[in-house]
Coordinates of C-alpha atoms in Angstrom, one line a residue:
M9 CA 1.3 23.7 -19.1
S10 CA -1.6 21.9 -20.2
V11 CA -2.5 21.6 -16.3
D12 CA -4.3 23.8 -14.5
Y13 CA -3.6 24.1 -11.1
N14 CA -5.8 26.7 -9.6
L15 CA -8.7 23.9 -10.0
H16 CA -6.5 21.6 -7.8
P17 CA -7.7 21.7 -3.9
K18 CA -5.3 24.2 -1.4
S19 CA -4.5 23.4 2.1
K20 CA -4.9 26.5 4.2
V21 CA -1.5 27.7 4.0
G22 CA -0.2 28.9 1.2
L23 CA 3.6 28.9 0.2
E24 CA 4.1 33.1 2.0
Y25 CA 5.9 31.0 5.2
L26 CA 8.7 29.9 3.0
G27 CA 8.8 32.9 1.1
L28 CA 7.7 31.6 -2.3
E29 CA 4.5 33.1 -3.1
N30 CA 5.5 34.6 -6.3
N31 CA 6.2 31.8 -7.8
K32 CA 4.4 31.5 -11.7
N33 CA 3.3 28.0 -11.4
V34 CA 2.5 26.3 -8.2
F35 CA 1.2 22.9 -8.9
W36 CA -0.7 22.0 -6.0
N37 CA -1.8 18.6 -4.8
L38 CA -1.7 17.0 -8.3
T39 CA -3.4 14.1 -9.5
P40 CA -1.1 11.0 -10.4
P41 CA -1.8 10.8 -13.8
E42 CA -1.3 14.9 -13.9
L43 CA 2.1 14.4 -12.5
Y44 CA 2.8 11.6 -14.5
E45 CA 2.6 14.3 -17.5
Q46 CA 4.5 16.8 -15.6
A47 CA 7.1 14.0 -15.0
I48 CA 7.6 12.9 -18.7
S49 CA 7.1 16.1 -20.3
R50 CA 10.0 17.3 -18.0
G51 CA 12.2 14.7 -19.0
E52 CA 12.5 13.3 -15.2
A53 CA 11.0 9.6 -16.7
I54 CA 9.6 7.6 -19.0
L55 CA 6.9 5.4 -19.1
T56 CA 7.7 1.4 -18.9
K57 CA 6.0 -1.4 -21.2
D58 CA 3.5 -1.5 -18.6
H59 CA 2.6 1.9 -17.7
A60 CA 5.3 2.3 -14.3
L61 CA 6.8 5.4 -14.0
R62 CA 10.7 4.8 -14.7
V63 CA 12.8 6.9 -12.7
L64 CA 16.6 7.8 -13.1
T65 CA 18.4 9.6 -9.7
G66 CA 21.7 10.0 -11.7
K67 CA 24.9 10.1 -9.6
F68 CA 22.9 9.6 -6.4
T69 CA 21.2 6.5 -6.1
G70 CA 20.9 6.1 -2.5
R71 CA 20.7 8.6 0.5
S72 CA 24.0 10.5 1.5
P73 CA 24.5 10.1 5.3
K74 CA 27.3 11.9 5.3
D75 CA 25.5 15.0 4.3
K76 CA 22.8 15.0 6.7
F77 CA 23.0 17.4 9.4
I78 CA 20.4 18.6 12.7
V79 CA 20.6 22.0 13.1
D80 CA 21.8 22.3 16.6
Q81 CA 19.5 25.1 18.6
P82 CA 19.1 25.5 22.6
S83 CA 15.8 23.6 22.6
I84 CA 17.1 20.2 21.1
H85 CA 20.4 20.3 22.0
D86 CA 20.8 18.0 25.1
D87 CA 17.9 15.8 23.5
I88 CA 20.0 14.9 20.6
D89 CA 22.4 11.9 20.0
W90 CA 25.2 14.1 18.7
G91 CA 27.9 12.2 16.6
D92 CA 28.8 10.7 13.4
V93 CA 24.9 9.9 12.4
N94 CA 23.4 12.9 14.2
Q95 CA 26.0 15.3 13.2
P96 CA 25.3 19.0 14.4
V97 CA 25.4 21.9 11.6
S98 CA 25.3 25.7 12.7
E99 CA 21.7 28.0 12.2
E100 CA 23.6 30.5 10.1
V101 CA 24.4 27.9 7.9
F102 CA 20.8 26.8 7.7
D103 CA 20.1 30.1 7.1
R104 CA 22.2 30.9 4.2
M105 CA 21.8 27.5 2.6
Y106 CA 18.0 28.3 3.5
D107 CA 18.4 31.8 1.7
K108 CA 20.1 29.9 -1.2
V109 CA 17.4 27.6 -1.9
I110 CA 14.4 30.1 -1.8
N111 CA 16.1 32.7 -4.5
Y112 CA 17.0 29.1 -6.4
L113 CA 13.3 27.9 -6.4
S114 CA 11.7 31.4 -6.8
E115 CA 12.5 31.2 -10.5
K116 CA 11.2 27.4 -10.5
D117 CA 8.0 25.6 -11.4
L118 CA 7.1 23.9 -8.1
F119 CA 5.1 20.9 -7.3
V120 CA 3.4 20.8 -3.9
K121 CA 2.3 17.7 -2.0
D122 CA -0.1 17.8 1.4
L123 CA -0.4 14.9 3.5
F124 CA -0.6 13.1 6.5
C125 CA 2.7 10.6 8.0
G126 CA 0.8 8.4 10.6
A127 CA -2.1 6.1 10.2
D128 CA -3.4 7.4 14.0
E129 CA -5.2 10.5 13.8
K130 CA -3.7 11.6 17.5
N131 CA -0.4 11.1 16.6
R132 CA 0.3 11.9 12.8
L133 CA 2.5 14.6 11.3
N134 CA 0.6 17.0 8.8
V135 CA 3.2 17.3 6.3
R136 CA 4.1 19.5 3.2
V137 CA 6.8 18.5 0.3
V138 CA 7.7 21.9 -1.9
S139 CA 9.7 20.2 -5.0
E140 CA 10.9 21.3 -8.7
A141 CA 10.7 17.5 -9.1
A142 CA 7.3 16.7 -10.9
Y143 CA 8.5 13.4 -9.6
H144 CA 8.9 13.7 -5.9
G145 CA 5.3 15.0 -6.0
L146 CA 4.5 11.5 -7.3
F147 CA 6.8 9.7 -4.9
S148 CA 5.2 11.5 -1.8
H149 CA 1.7 10.8 -3.3
N150 CA 2.9 7.5 -2.9
M151 CA 4.4 7.0 0.1
F152 CA 2.9 9.1 2.6
I153 CA -0.9 9.0 3.5
R154 CA -3.2 11.2 1.4
P155 CA -5.6 13.4 3.3
T156 CA -9.7 13.4 2.2
K157 CA -10.8 16.4 0.3
E158 CA -12.4 17.7 3.4
E159 CA -8.7 17.0 5.2
L160 CA -7.2 18.8 2.9
A161 CA -9.0 21.8 3.3
V162 CA -7.8 22.7 6.4
H163 CA -4.5 21.1 6.3
E164 CA -2.2 23.4 7.9
P165 CA 1.5 21.8 7.7
E166 CA 3.2 20.9 10.7
F167 CA 6.6 19.7 8.9
T168 CA 7.8 20.8 5.3
V169 CA 10.3 19.2 3.2
V170 CA 12.1 22.0 0.5
A171 CA 13.8 20.0 -2.0
A172 CA 15.5 21.7 -4.7
P173 CA 17.7 18.7 -6.2
H174 CA 19.6 20.5 -9.2
L175 CA 20.7 23.2 -6.6
K176 CA 24.4 22.5 -5.3
A177 CA 26.1 23.7 -2.7
D178 CA 29.5 25.2 -2.3
P179 CA 31.4 23.6 0.3
E180 CA 33.9 26.6 0.9
K181 CA 31.6 29.5 0.4
D182 CA 28.1 27.6 2.2
G183 CA 29.5 25.7 4.9
T184 CA 28.4 22.0 3.9
R185 CA 30.5 19.0 3.4
T186 CA 29.8 18.8 -0.1
S187 CA 27.8 19.8 -2.8
T188 CA 25.1 17.5 -1.3
F189 CA 23.0 18.5 1.9
I190 CA 20.1 17.2 3.9
L191 CA 19.4 20.1 6.6
C192 CA 16.7 19.2 9.6
N193 CA 15.3 22.6 11.4
F194 CA 13.4 21.6 14.4
D195 CA 12.1 25.2 15.6
K196 CA 11.8 26.1 11.7
K197 CA 10.5 22.5 11.2
I198 CA 12.1 22.1 7.6
I199 CA 13.9 19.9 5.9
L200 CA 15.7 21.2 3.4
I201 CA 17.0 18.8 0.7
G202 CA 20.0 20.0 -2.5
G203 CA 22.1 18.7 -4.6
T204 CA 20.0 15.0 -4.7
L205 CA 17.2 13.6 -6.5
Y206 CA 17.0 10.4 -4.7
S207 CA 13.9 10.5 -3.2
G208 CA 14.4 8.1 -0.1
E209 CA 15.6 11.6 1.2
V210 CA 12.1 12.6 1.4
K211 CA 10.8 10.0 2.8
K212 CA 13.5 9.5 6.0
G213 CA 13.6 12.9 6.5
I214 CA 9.8 12.7 7.9
F215 CA 10.6 9.5 9.5
S216 CA 13.9 10.9 11.6
V217 CA 11.2 13.9 12.4
M218 CA 8.6 11.5 13.7
N219 CA 11.5 9.3 15.5
Y220 CA 12.1 12.6 17.4
L221 CA 8.6 13.7 18.1
L222 CA 6.8 10.4 19.0
P223 CA 8.9 8.9 21.7
K224 CA 8.4 12.6 23.6
K225 CA 4.7 11.8 23.8
G226 CA 5.2 8.2 25.1
V227 CA 5.1 6.7 21.5
M228 CA 7.4 4.6 20.4
A229 CA 8.4 5.2 16.9
M230 CA 9.7 1.6 15.1
H231 CA 12.1 1.1 11.8
C232 CA 10.1 -2.4 11.0
S233 CA 7.2 -4.1 9.1
A234 CA 4.0 -5.2 10.7
N235 CA 0.9 -7.1 10.0
H236 CA -1.9 -9.2 11.9
D237 CA -4.1 -12.2 11.4
E238 CA -7.9 -13.2 11.3
D239 CA -8.0 -12.4 14.6
G240 CA -6.2 -9.5 15.2
K241 CA -2.8 -10.6 16.5
T242 CA -0.3 -8.4 16.0
A243 CA 3.2 -9.1 14.6
V244 CA 6.5 -6.3 14.5
F245 CA 9.4 -6.7 12.5
F246 CA 12.7 -5.6 12.8
G247 CA 15.8 -5.9 10.5
L248 CA 18.6 -4.0 9.0
S249 CA 18.5 -4.6 4.8
G250 CA 18.4 -8.1 3.8
T251 CA 17.5 -10.3 6.9
G252 CA 14.1 -10.8 5.5
K253 CA 11.6 -8.0 6.9
T254 CA 9.3 -7.2 4.0
T255 CA 9.5 -11.1 2.6
L256 CA 8.5 -12.3 6.0
S257 CA 5.9 -9.6 6.6
A258 CA 3.9 -10.3 3.5
D259 CA 2.3 -13.2 4.1
P260 CA -0.8 -13.9 2.0
D261 CA -2.1 -15.2 5.1
K262 CA -1.9 -11.8 7.0
T263 CA -3.1 -8.8 6.8
L264 CA 0.2 -6.3 5.8
I265 CA -0.4 -3.1 8.2
G266 CA 3.4 -1.7 6.7
D267 CA 6.6 -2.7 5.4
D268 CA 9.1 0.3 7.2
E269 CA 7.8 2.2 9.6
H270 CA 5.5 2.3 12.7
G271 CA 4.5 3.9 15.9
W272 CA 3.4 2.2 19.0
S273 CA 1.0 4.5 21.0
D274 CA -1.6 3.5 23.9
D275 CA -4.1 2.3 21.1
G276 CA -1.6 0.0 19.3
V277 CA 0.3 0.0 16.2
F278 CA 0.1 2.1 13.4
N279 CA 1.5 2.8 10.0
F280 CA 3.4 6.0 9.4
E281 CA 2.7 5.6 5.8
G282 CA 0.5 5.4 2.7
G283 CA 3.1 3.1 0.8
C284 CA 5.8 0.6 -0.2
Y285 CA 9.3 1.6 -1.0
A286 CA 10.4 -1.9 -1.6
K287 CA 14.0 -3.5 -3.1
T288 CA 13.8 -4.6 -6.5
I289 CA 17.0 -6.8 -6.9
N290 CA 16.2 -9.6 -8.5
L291 CA 12.9 -9.2 -8.1
S292 CA 10.8 -12.1 -9.6
P293 CA 7.1 -13.4 -9.6
E294 CA 8.1 -16.5 -8.3
G295 CA 10.2 -15.2 -4.9
E296 CA 7.8 -12.2 -4.1
P297 CA 4.8 -12.3 -6.4
M298 CA 3.0 -9.3 -5.0
I299 CA 5.6 -7.0 -4.8
Y300 CA 6.5 -8.0 -8.4
A301 CA 2.8 -7.5 -9.8
T302 CA 2.6 -3.7 -8.6
T303 CA 6.1 -3.0 -10.7
K304 CA 2.9 -3.6 -13.6
M305 CA 0.6 -0.9 -12.4
P306 CA 0.7 2.4 -13.3
G307 CA 1.5 4.7 -10.5
T308 CA 4.1 2.7 -9.5
I309 CA 8.2 4.3 -9.8
L310 CA 11.0 2.4 -10.5
E311 CA 14.1 3.8 -9.5
N312 CA 17.3 3.3 -11.4
V313 CA 16.1 0.1 -12.9
V314 CA 17.0 -1.0 -16.4
L315 CA 14.9 -1.1 -19.5
D316 CA 15.3 -3.7 -22.5
E317 CA 14.4 -2.8 -25.6
N318 CA 11.2 -3.4 -24.7
R319 CA 11.1 -1.4 -22.3
E320 CA 10.5 -4.3 -19.8
P321 CA 12.3 -4.0 -16.5
D322 CA 15.4 -6.1 -15.8
F323 CA 15.6 -6.8 -12.0
D324 CA 18.7 -8.8 -12.2
D325 CA 20.3 -5.8 -13.6
V326 CA 22.4 -4.3 -11.1
S327 CA 24.6 -2.2 -13.8
L328 CA 23.4 1.4 -12.7
T329 CA 22.8 0.5 -8.5
Q330 CA 22.3 -2.6 -6.4
N331 CA 19.7 0.1 -4.7
T332 CA 16.7 -0.1 -7.2
R333 CA 13.2 0.5 -5.8
C334 CA 10.0 0.6 -6.4
S335 CA 7.2 2.8 -5.1
Y336 CA 3.7 2.7 -4.9
P337 CA 0.5 2.9 -2.6
I338 CA -0.1 0.4 0.0
N339 CA -3.3 -0.4 -1.5
F340 CA -1.2 -1.9 -4.7
I341 CA -0.9 -4.8 -2.4
P342 CA -4.2 -7.0 -2.4
N343 CA -4.3 -8.0 1.4
A344 CA -2.7 -4.3 2.8
S345 CA -4.9 -2.6 5.9
S346 CA -7.2 -0.4 4.7
T347 CA -6.6 1.6 8.5
G348 CA -3.1 1.2 8.4
K349 CA -3.7 0.3 12.1
G350 CA -3.3 -3.0 14.3
N351 CA -3.4 -4.0 18.2
H352 CA -0.8 -4.1 20.5
P353 CA 1.7 -6.9 19.2
E354 CA 1.5 -10.1 20.8
N355 CA 4.8 -10.5 18.8
I356 CA 7.9 -8.8 18.0
I357 CA 10.5 -10.2 15.9
F358 CA 14.2 -9.3 15.5
L359 CA 15.6 -10.7 12.4
T360 CA 19.2 -11.4 11.9
C361 CA 21.1 -12.6 8.7
D362 CA 23.9 -14.3 10.6
A363 CA 26.7 -15.0 7.9
F364 CA 29.1 -16.5 10.8
G365 CA 25.9 -19.2 11.1
V366 CA 26.2 -19.4 15.1
L367 CA 22.9 -17.7 16.1
P368 CA 19.8 -20.2 16.1
P369 CA 17.2 -19.8 13.6
I370 CA 14.7 -19.1 16.4
S371 CA 15.0 -17.9 19.9
K372 CA 13.0 -16.4 22.9
L373 CA 14.3 -13.4 24.4
T374 CA 13.7 -11.8 28.1
P375 CA 12.7 -7.9 28.0
E376 CA 16.5 -7.3 29.1
Q377 CA 17.6 -9.5 26.5
A378 CA 15.2 -8.3 23.9
M379 CA 16.6 -4.3 24.8
Y380 CA 20.1 -5.5 24.0
H381 CA 19.3 -7.0 20.8
F382 CA 17.4 -3.6 19.6
I383 CA 19.9 -1.4 20.6
S384 CA 23.2 -3.5 18.9
G385 CA 21.1 -4.0 15.8
Y386 CA 22.6 -6.7 14.5
T387 CA 23.1 -8.4 11.1
A388 CA 26.7 -9.3 8.7
K389 CA 27.7 -8.6 5.3
V390 CA 28.4 -11.6 3.5
A391 CA 31.7 -12.2 1.5
G392 CA 32.2 -10.8 -1.9
T393 CA 29.7 -8.1 -0.9
E394 CA 32.1 -5.4 -0.6
R395 CA 36.1 -5.4 -2.1
G396 CA 38.2 -6.6 0.6
I397 CA 35.7 -9.0 2.8
T398 CA 36.8 -12.1 2.6
E399 CA 35.3 -13.7 5.5
P400 CA 31.3 -12.3 7.0
Q401 CA 31.6 -9.3 8.5
A402 CA 29.2 -7.9 11.4
T403 CA 27.5 -5.3 11.0
F404 CA 25.8 -3.4 13.8
S405 CA 22.6 -0.5 13.6
A406 CA 20.9 0.6 16.7
C407 CA 17.4 0.4 16.8
F408 CA 17.7 -1.4 13.4
G409 CA 18.0 2.0 11.8
A410 CA 20.4 4.5 13.6
P411 CA 20.8 6.5 10.7
F412 CA 16.9 7.7 11.8
M413 CA 17.3 7.8 15.1
P414 CA 17.7 11.6 16.5
L415 CA 17.9 10.2 20.4
H416 CA 19.4 7.9 22.5
P417 CA 19.5 4.1 21.7
T418 CA 18.3 3.9 24.7
R419 CA 15.7 5.9 25.0
Y420 CA 14.0 4.0 22.4
A421 CA 14.9 0.8 24.0
E422 CA 13.3 1.6 27.3
L423 CA 9.9 2.9 25.9
L424 CA 10.3 -0.8 24.0
A425 CA 10.6 -2.4 26.7
E426 CA 7.9 -0.5 28.6
K427 CA 5.6 -1.7 26.6
I428 CA 6.9 -5.1 26.2
K429 CA 6.0 -5.3 29.9
K430 CA 3.0 -3.7 29.8
H431 CA 1.3 -5.7 26.9
D432 CA 2.8 -8.9 27.5
S433 CA 4.4 -9.2 24.3
D434 CA 6.7 -12.1 23.2
V435 CA 10.0 -11.3 21.6
W436 CA 12.0 -13.7 19.3
L437 CA 15.2 -13.5 17.6
V438 CA 15.1 -15.4 14.4
N439 CA 18.6 -15.7 12.1
T440 CA 17.2 -15.7 8.3
G441 CA 21.3 -16.4 7.4
W442 CA 23.6 -19.0 7.6
T443 CA 23.4 -22.8 9.7
G444 CA 26.0 -25.3 9.6
G445 CA 28.9 -23.3 8.8
P446 CA 29.4 -19.3 8.3
D447 CA 29.2 -18.2 4.3
G448 CA 31.4 -20.1 2.5
I449 CA 31.0 -23.1 4.3
G450 CA 27.3 -23.5 5.7
H451 CA 24.3 -22.9 3.8
R452 CA 21.6 -20.4 4.1
M453 CA 18.2 -21.0 5.9
K454 CA 15.5 -22.8 4.0
L455 CA 13.3 -20.5 3.9
K456 CA 10.2 -22.6 4.5
H457 CA 12.1 -23.8 8.1
T458 CA 12.0 -20.1 8.7
R459 CA 8.5 -19.5 7.8
R460 CA 7.4 -22.8 9.4
M461 CA 9.1 -21.6 12.8
L462 CA 7.5 -17.9 12.7
S463 CA 4.1 -19.7 11.9
E464 CA 4.6 -21.6 15.0
A465 CA 5.9 -18.9 17.1
L466 CA 3.0 -16.3 15.8
A467 CA -0.1 -18.8 17.0
G468 CA 1.2 -19.4 20.2
N469 CA 2.3 -23.2 19.6
L470 CA 5.6 -22.8 21.2
D471 CA 4.4 -21.1 24.5
N472 CA 4.5 -24.4 26.5
A473 CA 7.5 -25.7 24.3
E474 CA 10.7 -26.9 25.7
F475 CA 13.5 -24.3 25.9
V476 CA 17.2 -24.9 26.6
T477 CA 19.4 -21.9 26.9
D478 CA 22.2 -21.0 24.4
P479 CA 25.4 -21.5 26.5
I480 CA 26.9 -18.2 25.1
F481 CA 24.3 -16.3 23.8
G482 CA 21.9 -16.4 26.8
M483 CA 18.5 -16.6 24.7
A484 CA 15.8 -19.8 25.3
V485 CA 16.3 -22.2 21.9
P486 CA 13.1 -24.7 21.3
T487 CA 14.0 -28.2 21.3
S488 CA 11.6 -28.9 18.7
V489 CA 9.1 -27.0 16.1
N490 CA 6.8 -29.1 14.8
G491 CA 7.5 -29.2 10.8
V492 CA 11.4 -28.3 11.2
P493 CA 14.1 -30.7 11.5
S494 CA 15.8 -30.9 15.6
D495 CA 18.8 -31.0 14.3
V496 CA 18.2 -27.4 12.6
L497 CA 16.9 -25.9 16.1
I498 CA 20.4 -26.1 18.0
P499 CA 23.1 -24.0 15.7
R500 CA 26.2 -26.4 17.2
N501 CA 24.6 -29.2 16.4
T502 CA 24.5 -28.0 12.6
W503 CA 28.2 -27.6 12.4
D504 CA 30.6 -30.9 11.7
D505 CA 33.4 -28.9 13.4
K506 CA 32.3 -28.4 16.9
N507 CA 35.4 -26.0 18.3
A508 CA 35.2 -24.5 14.5
Y509 CA 31.5 -23.5 16.2
D510 CA 33.0 -22.4 19.4
V511 CA 35.3 -20.1 17.8
K512 CA 32.8 -18.4 15.7
A513 CA 30.6 -18.0 18.3
K514 CA 32.6 -16.8 20.9
K515 CA 34.0 -14.6 18.2
L516 CA 31.1 -13.1 17.1
A517 CA 29.8 -12.8 21.3
D518 CA 32.8 -10.2 21.8
M519 CA 32.1 -8.2 18.7
F520 CA 28.5 -7.4 20.6
I521 CA 30.0 -6.7 23.4
Q522 CA 32.8 -4.4 22.3
N523 CA 30.5 -2.6 19.6
F524 CA 28.0 -2.3 23.4
K525 CA 30.9 -0.2 24.8
Q526 CA 29.5 3.0 23.6
F527 CA 26.3 2.6 25.1
E528 CA 27.6 1.4 28.7
D529 CA 27.2 4.8 30.3
E530 CA 23.3 5.0 29.8
A531 CA 22.7 1.1 30.2
S532 CA 21.8 0.1 33.7
E533 CA 22.6 -3.0 35.3
E534 CA 20.0 -5.3 34.1
L535 CA 20.7 -4.5 30.4
L536 CA 24.7 -4.9 30.5
A537 CA 23.4 -8.3 32.1
A538 CA 21.8 -9.6 28.6
A539 CA 25.1 -9.1 27.2
P540 CA 26.5 -12.4 25.3
S541 CA 29.1 -14.6 27.5
V542 CA 32.6 -15.3 25.8

């Protein structure tokens, strides 16, 4: 190899603790240009026209949640919210797979990146990523926080991701569900990944670890974006895919703290990451100019994006997957924060894309309602997105990120409510979905109206507004917002058929209630009282 890996800075700790001390080629903390060379020379990637790196991840173009397991150990057994999301696996299965992975990797070239997760020095996690793929090295460099040379010299990994993407498990012999496996061992502080090249497993694996560790320290772990204005007023945006979390937080007039994962400590909000991992489906310079610009920059990774004959990305082509992505350091965004930190949020926004068209475009929540909607994590799929879906389908993901939350949802909700009350934060529910009727009859909320409503709320201009109570969902709805037609604010008024609205609203309210039954045993009376009324 042309790269002399011995010239690169190393952490205080070698690979002996993993059993990989005898590998001939271990590439320590390579720079992005060097990782480019390695990824291209090994056939992992090609260059785009503008010298971004295009990677195809093969069969898996997204996460494999059914193949993700937590090792069931006495030290964590009573903490974990076991179930379909947090699936248990025995220590015996982990140990068997660990031996298999280490034996496999002992004959491979390895790429090691030592990094931080968490911009807050008091609450960050020292992370190491070890993979046979150079592409994972560059992805980790983009997505985590990069230490200085001085910090790297004393870096000791507190959690290690060991990735063998081309190693497949044998379910019958190894005890896994399929040939793919993502196994998290909190006692050994190791995440094993095999059978999938998709880099999102690396990022979300560490996110899940943070979501376990931080609440035990009284730090709220959040699947959200965040920004602040020139006066330091901070806002956080929760929302599932397609609700506008990235779009609405990437305001050119605000400083972007981060776009996906944050903590809320006694000192304020901090980004977990050093980069962004944005969806690129239908990406355009008109719709998302700042994100689009990053796809033209060397250092950006384009995942599963189709290139034309000139190696120009075609972001409208979903023949490989609808989950096309780009990964880039956050400083590729011109208005990104240099510290990754913000003050205690004055405003918290829950984003939902309500395809039933019955939720108000903006409404204010009480702390109890905030807990209820946070635990519910509602959005909706529109008709036609999947075979057999002929009307909107409600989707609930607890804490707006259930796949990454090891503790019971009420643990996060109670911590969030505690911080909301302590710091007097306002909580808003914003519907970026349909108005005037459901999908197929009504139309999407105009982005300019949503932006205007948010702008007025974040500026404090709705603090003294007149509100009415939604008779079914119970939240407070402003009767007027400067720059927004008043008839848009009350969803029933936008429907031609008022009776049809009532039927749909009651149907969605019942979906909320049915979904929440799984949390009733852990919920307080005040929390249960925040449910919609049917």
